[in-house]
Amino acid sequence: MGTTSSAVKDFLEVAGIDSPEIASFFLKRNHNRLTASINDYFSNPRLVEQVKQNLEQKRNSKSIALSPKLKDIFEKYKESEPDPTGGFYIGVDGTLQYLKDLGYEPEDTIVLCLANFLESESVGDFREQPFLKKWSAVGCDTLEKMKKFINGTLRPKLVSDPKYFIEIYQYTFKFILDKGEKKLPLDFAAEYWRLLIPKQYFSELDRFIHFMHMSHKRKVSRDQWNMLLPFLEAYHEDPELKNYDESQSWPLLMDEFYEFIKGQQ
């Protein structure tokens, strides 16, 4: 049963908004029951915001000349059904196949760069509009062109551009974080530290992870994640931490590690 124009008009009047698209979305979601649709609208502000973002992305995409071949690539890997907001996306299975067809293993660091480039907010979730927009912007409408861009632009940039490396490092925390969680399990964080952090800091990293286990610390916060990299760099230059200043803006965890190291000397 389609949404009637009178139902949309009533929804707009009661909700006090001017978007027929949003009205139609909630009416369709609630089988054209006006009261249920209005209650749904006011009870789910996050959903309303996501629907607004989807509509805005669709409007923006209309101004970009999309290659039919690029659209076909997305269609090949996307989920058969949209998410609750009506947005289409490439899910976990599609992502794995997409990476396989590109020739990458999921554990490859470059996959983090690709996810960042395509504005993915979580593992196994490539949204339609960013996928089409970003690949269109760099003129890639085949897997071969995409791989050439990844290997020729993103991979070298990760090595040669320190600011970009930090961007990817900090992005990774949110990307791999489970929905609803604020901290990463230590063992999971350690896997990605060894994937991202330069090998010259592995000795210091191993000592830090050992300290975490010895101190029965099993979770890593965003601040601890972000500050570990500069801390390891400083620790590498000063192995005995003689110049460590507890008054600096290090997380408390780093101060505790400093005391742990001093206690072993």
Short mmCIF file of C-alpha atoms in Angstrom, two decimals:
data_model
loop_
_atom_site.label_atom_id
_atom_site.label_comp_id
_atom_site.label_asym_id
_atom_site.label_seq_id
_atom_site.Cartn_x
_atom_site.Cartn_y
_atom_site.Cartn_z
CA MET A 1 0.00 0.00 0.00
CA GLY A 2 1.50 3.30 -1.09
CA THR A 3 1.73 6.43 1.00
CA THR A 4 -1.11 8.86 0.23
CA SER A 5 -0.58 12.57 -0.28
CA SER A 6 -3.14 13.35 2.44
CA ALA A 7 -1.26 11.19 4.94
CA VAL A 8 1.99 12.97 4.09
CA LYS A 9 0.28 16.35 4.47
CA ASP A 10 -1.12 15.38 7.86
CA PHE A 11 2.27 14.08 9.01
CA LEU A 12 4.01 17.31 7.98
CA GLU A 13 1.42 19.41 9.79
CA VAL A 14 1.53 17.43 13.04
CA ALA A 15 5.32 16.98 13.07
CA GLY A 16 5.96 20.58 12.09
CA ILE A 17 8.45 19.72 9.35
CA ASP A 18 8.62 20.46 5.62
CA SER A 19 10.19 17.29 4.25
CA PRO A 20 7.76 15.02 2.37
CA GLU A 21 10.57 12.47 2.02
CA ILE A 22 10.92 12.11 5.80
CA ALA A 23 7.16 11.95 6.19
CA SER A 24 6.94 9.21 3.55
CA PHE A 25 9.76 7.25 5.17
CA PHE A 26 8.06 7.10 8.58
CA LEU A 27 4.60 6.49 7.14
CA LYS A 28 5.90 3.60 5.06
CA ARG A 29 7.80 2.24 8.04
CA ASN A 30 4.55 2.24 10.07
CA HIS A 31 2.17 1.02 7.36
CA ASN A 32 0.55 4.46 6.89
CA ARG A 33 -0.65 4.64 10.48
CA LEU A 34 -0.36 8.35 11.22
CA THR A 35 -0.25 8.24 15.02
CA ALA A 36 2.29 5.41 15.04
CA SER A 37 4.38 7.25 12.43
CA ILE A 38 4.40 10.48 14.45
CA ASN A 39 5.34 8.64 17.64
CA ASP A 40 8.10 6.82 15.78
CA TYR A 41 9.43 10.11 14.41
CA PHE A 42 9.62 11.83 17.80
CA SER A 43 10.93 8.74 19.60
CA ASN A 44 13.90 8.16 17.29
CA PRO A 45 15.92 11.37 16.85
CA ARG A 46 19.01 9.42 15.76
CA LEU A 47 17.03 7.66 13.06
CA VAL A 48 15.61 10.99 11.91
CA GLU A 49 19.13 12.40 11.64
CA GLN A 50 20.33 9.38 9.68
CA VAL A 51 17.41 9.67 7.25
CA LYS A 52 18.23 13.37 6.78
CA GLN A 53 21.86 12.51 6.05
CA ASN A 54 20.84 9.84 3.53
CA LEU A 55 18.56 12.30 1.75
CA GLU A 56 21.29 14.94 1.67
CA GLN A 57 23.81 12.46 0.27
CA LYS A 58 21.39 11.44 -2.44
CA ARG A 59 20.83 15.08 -3.40
CA ASN A 60 24.56 15.71 -3.54
CA SER A 61 25.19 12.61 -5.63
CA LYS A 62 22.87 13.89 -8.33
CA SER A 63 25.39 16.63 -9.13
CA ILE A 64 28.14 14.04 -9.76
CA ALA A 65 28.33 12.27 -13.10
CA LEU A 66 28.25 8.61 -12.09
CA SER A 67 29.65 5.93 -14.34
CA PRO A 68 27.21 3.06 -14.93
CA LYS A 69 30.16 0.71 -14.43
CA LEU A 70 30.78 2.14 -10.95
CA LYS A 71 27.14 1.73 -10.04
CA ASP A 72 27.30 -1.87 -11.27
CA ILE A 73 30.27 -2.55 -8.99
CA PHE A 74 28.36 -1.34 -5.97
CA GLU A 75 25.29 -3.34 -7.00
CA LYS A 76 27.41 -6.49 -7.25
CA TYR A 77 28.54 -6.37 -3.63
CA LYS A 78 25.70 -4.61 -1.79
CA GLU A 79 23.23 -6.23 0.60
CA SER A 80 19.93 -7.23 -0.97
CA GLU A 81 17.94 -5.18 1.54
CA PRO A 82 18.57 -1.61 2.75
CA ASP A 83 19.22 -0.73 6.38
CA PRO A 84 16.40 0.58 8.63
CA THR A 85 16.92 4.11 7.29
CA GLY A 86 16.49 3.00 3.68
CA GLY A 87 20.18 3.29 2.81
CA PHE A 88 21.95 0.62 0.77
CA TYR A 89 25.37 -0.62 1.80
CA ILE A 90 28.00 -3.29 1.26
CA GLY A 91 27.95 -5.57 4.31
CA VAL A 92 30.49 -8.00 5.75
CA ASP A 93 30.16 -10.70 3.09
CA GLY A 94 30.18 -8.20 0.25
CA THR A 95 33.20 -6.44 1.74
CA LEU A 96 35.17 -9.67 1.95
CA GLN A 97 34.37 -10.48 -1.68
CA TYR A 98 35.17 -6.91 -2.77
CA LEU A 99 38.57 -7.08 -1.07
CA LYS A 100 39.23 -10.52 -2.55
CA ASP A 101 38.42 -9.25 -6.05
CA LEU A 102 40.73 -6.29 -5.48
CA GLY A 103 43.44 -8.71 -4.40
CA TYR A 104 43.72 -7.73 -0.72
CA GLU A 105 43.57 -9.72 2.49
CA PRO A 106 41.38 -8.22 5.24
CA GLU A 107 44.48 -7.98 7.47
CA ASP A 108 46.32 -5.75 4.99
CA THR A 109 46.96 -2.28 6.44
CA ILE A 110 45.83 -0.76 3.15
CA VAL A 111 42.28 -1.95 3.90
CA LEU A 112 42.18 0.63 6.72
CA CYS A 113 43.19 3.31 4.22
CA LEU A 114 40.47 2.15 1.84
CA ALA A 115 37.85 2.18 4.60
CA ASN A 116 38.91 5.69 5.61
CA PHE A 117 38.81 6.85 1.99
CA LEU A 118 35.27 5.46 1.57
CA GLU A 119 34.18 7.05 4.87
CA SER A 120 33.28 3.73 6.47
CA GLU A 121 32.27 4.02 10.12
CA SER A 122 32.66 0.35 11.02
CA VAL A 123 34.09 -2.93 9.75
CA GLY A 124 32.16 -4.45 6.85
CA ASP A 125 30.06 -1.39 6.10
CA PHE A 126 30.58 0.60 2.89
CA ARG A 127 27.71 3.04 2.33
CA GLU A 128 26.37 3.64 -1.17
CA GLN A 129 26.71 7.42 -1.45
CA PRO A 130 30.31 7.73 -0.14
CA PHE A 131 31.31 4.73 -2.28
CA LEU A 132 29.95 6.30 -5.46
CA LYS A 133 31.02 9.84 -4.59
CA LYS A 134 34.61 9.09 -3.62
CA TRP A 135 35.37 6.70 -6.47
CA SER A 136 33.75 9.10 -8.96
CA ALA A 137 35.87 11.97 -7.65
CA VAL A 138 39.10 10.10 -8.51
CA GLY A 139 37.79 8.70 -11.80
CA CYS A 140 37.75 5.04 -10.80
CA ASP A 141 34.93 2.95 -12.24
CA THR A 142 36.62 -0.46 -12.53
CA LEU A 143 38.35 -2.71 -10.03
CA GLU A 144 41.60 -2.28 -11.95
CA LYS A 145 41.44 1.52 -11.61
CA MET A 146 40.54 1.25 -7.94
CA LYS A 147 43.49 -1.02 -7.23
CA LYS A 148 45.80 1.30 -9.15
CA PHE A 149 44.61 4.25 -7.04
CA ILE A 150 44.98 2.30 -3.81
CA ASN A 151 48.48 1.06 -4.61
CA GLY A 152 49.64 4.22 -6.36
CA THR A 153 48.18 6.86 -4.04
CA LEU A 154 46.97 5.56 -0.69
CA ARG A 155 49.74 3.05 0.05
CA PRO A 156 52.66 5.42 -0.69
CA LYS A 157 50.92 8.19 1.24
CA LEU A 158 50.70 6.00 4.32
CA VAL A 159 54.48 5.63 4.26
CA SER A 160 55.52 9.13 3.18
CA ASP A 161 52.96 11.40 4.90
CA PRO A 162 53.22 11.38 8.74
CA LYS A 163 49.99 13.36 9.14
CA TYR A 164 48.10 10.85 7.01
CA PHE A 165 49.58 7.94 8.98
CA ILE A 166 48.36 9.52 12.23
CA GLU A 167 44.95 10.08 10.64
CA ILE A 168 44.69 6.39 9.74
CA TYR A 169 46.03 5.29 13.12
CA GLN A 170 43.48 7.38 15.03
CA TYR A 171 40.66 6.48 12.62
CA THR A 172 41.29 2.78 13.23
CA PHE A 173 40.17 2.95 16.86
CA LYS A 174 36.62 4.01 16.00
CA PHE A 175 36.54 1.80 12.90
CA ILE A 176 37.22 -1.44 14.79
CA LEU A 177 35.28 -0.50 17.94
CA ASP A 178 32.15 -2.60 18.50
CA LYS A 179 28.90 -0.65 18.34
CA GLY A 180 27.93 0.73 21.73
CA GLU A 181 31.39 0.20 23.22
CA LYS A 182 33.81 2.92 24.33
CA LYS A 183 36.92 0.80 24.81
CA LEU A 184 38.76 -1.87 22.85
CA PRO A 185 39.69 -5.26 24.33
CA LEU A 186 43.45 -5.27 24.93
CA ASP A 187 44.21 -8.32 22.78
CA PHE A 188 42.22 -6.88 19.87
CA ALA A 189 43.97 -3.52 20.21
CA ALA A 190 47.34 -5.29 20.30
CA GLU A 191 46.63 -7.01 16.98
CA TYR A 192 46.10 -3.66 15.29
CA TRP A 193 49.03 -2.03 17.06
CA ARG A 194 51.29 -4.66 15.54
CA LEU A 195 49.63 -4.07 12.19
CA LEU A 196 50.06 -0.29 12.26
CA ILE A 197 52.93 0.71 14.52
CA PRO A 198 56.38 0.77 12.83
CA LYS A 199 58.50 -2.25 13.65
CA GLN A 200 61.28 -0.21 15.22
CA TYR A 201 58.93 0.37 18.17
CA PHE A 202 57.96 -3.29 18.67
CA SER A 203 60.34 -3.80 21.60
CA GLU A 204 58.78 -0.89 23.48
CA LEU A 205 55.30 -2.00 22.42
CA ASP A 206 55.86 -5.53 23.75
CA ARG A 207 56.94 -4.11 27.13
CA PHE A 208 53.86 -1.93 27.23
CA ILE A 209 51.51 -4.83 26.41
CA HIS A 210 53.29 -6.97 29.05
CA PHE A 211 52.68 -4.20 31.59
CA MET A 212 48.98 -4.08 30.62
CA HIS A 213 48.64 -7.82 31.23
CA MET A 214 50.60 -7.72 34.48
CA SER A 215 48.41 -4.86 35.71
CA HIS A 216 45.23 -6.73 34.74
CA LYS A 217 44.19 -3.95 32.39
CA ARG A 218 42.01 -5.47 29.70
CA LYS A 219 40.57 -2.42 27.92
CA VAL A 220 42.03 0.47 25.90
CA SER A 221 40.34 3.89 25.67
CA ARG A 222 40.47 6.24 22.70
CA ASP A 223 42.83 8.62 24.52
CA GLN A 224 45.17 5.78 25.44
CA TRP A 225 45.10 4.50 21.87
CA ASN A 226 45.85 7.92 20.38
CA MET A 227 48.65 8.76 22.80
CA LEU A 228 50.41 5.39 22.65
CA LEU A 229 52.12 6.17 19.35
CA PRO A 230 53.87 9.42 20.48
CA PHE A 231 54.63 7.75 23.80
CA LEU A 232 56.40 4.83 22.09
CA GLU A 233 58.37 7.28 19.97
CA ALA A 234 59.54 9.10 23.11
CA TYR A 235 60.24 5.81 24.89
CA HIS A 236 62.31 4.59 21.93
CA GLU A 237 64.49 7.70 22.15
CA ASP A 238 64.75 7.48 25.94
CA PRO A 239 64.75 3.74 26.88
CA GLU A 240 65.12 4.42 30.61
CA LEU A 241 62.52 7.20 30.53
CA LYS A 242 64.92 9.53 32.31
CA ASN A 243 63.27 12.54 30.70
CA TYR A 244 59.71 11.40 31.31
CA ASP A 245 57.64 14.23 32.78
CA GLU A 246 54.53 13.13 34.66
CA SER A 247 53.23 16.70 34.59
CA GLN A 248 52.81 16.51 30.81
CA SER A 249 49.45 15.62 29.29
CA TRP A 250 50.04 11.87 29.13
CA PRO A 251 47.13 9.61 30.07
CA LEU A 252 47.30 8.22 33.60
CA LEU A 253 48.06 4.81 32.08
CA MET A 254 51.39 6.12 30.77
CA ASP A 255 52.29 7.42 34.23
CA GLU A 256 51.55 3.96 35.63
CA PHE A 257 53.72 2.38 32.95
CA TYR A 258 56.53 4.80 33.84
CA GLU A 259 56.33 3.70 37.48
CA PHE A 260 56.31 0.06 36.34
CA ILE A 261 59.49 0.58 34.31
CA LYS A 262 61.21 2.46 37.13
CA GLY A 263 60.34 -0.36 39.51
CA GLN A 264 62.16 -2.85 37.27
CA GLN A 265 65.39 -0.85 37.05
#
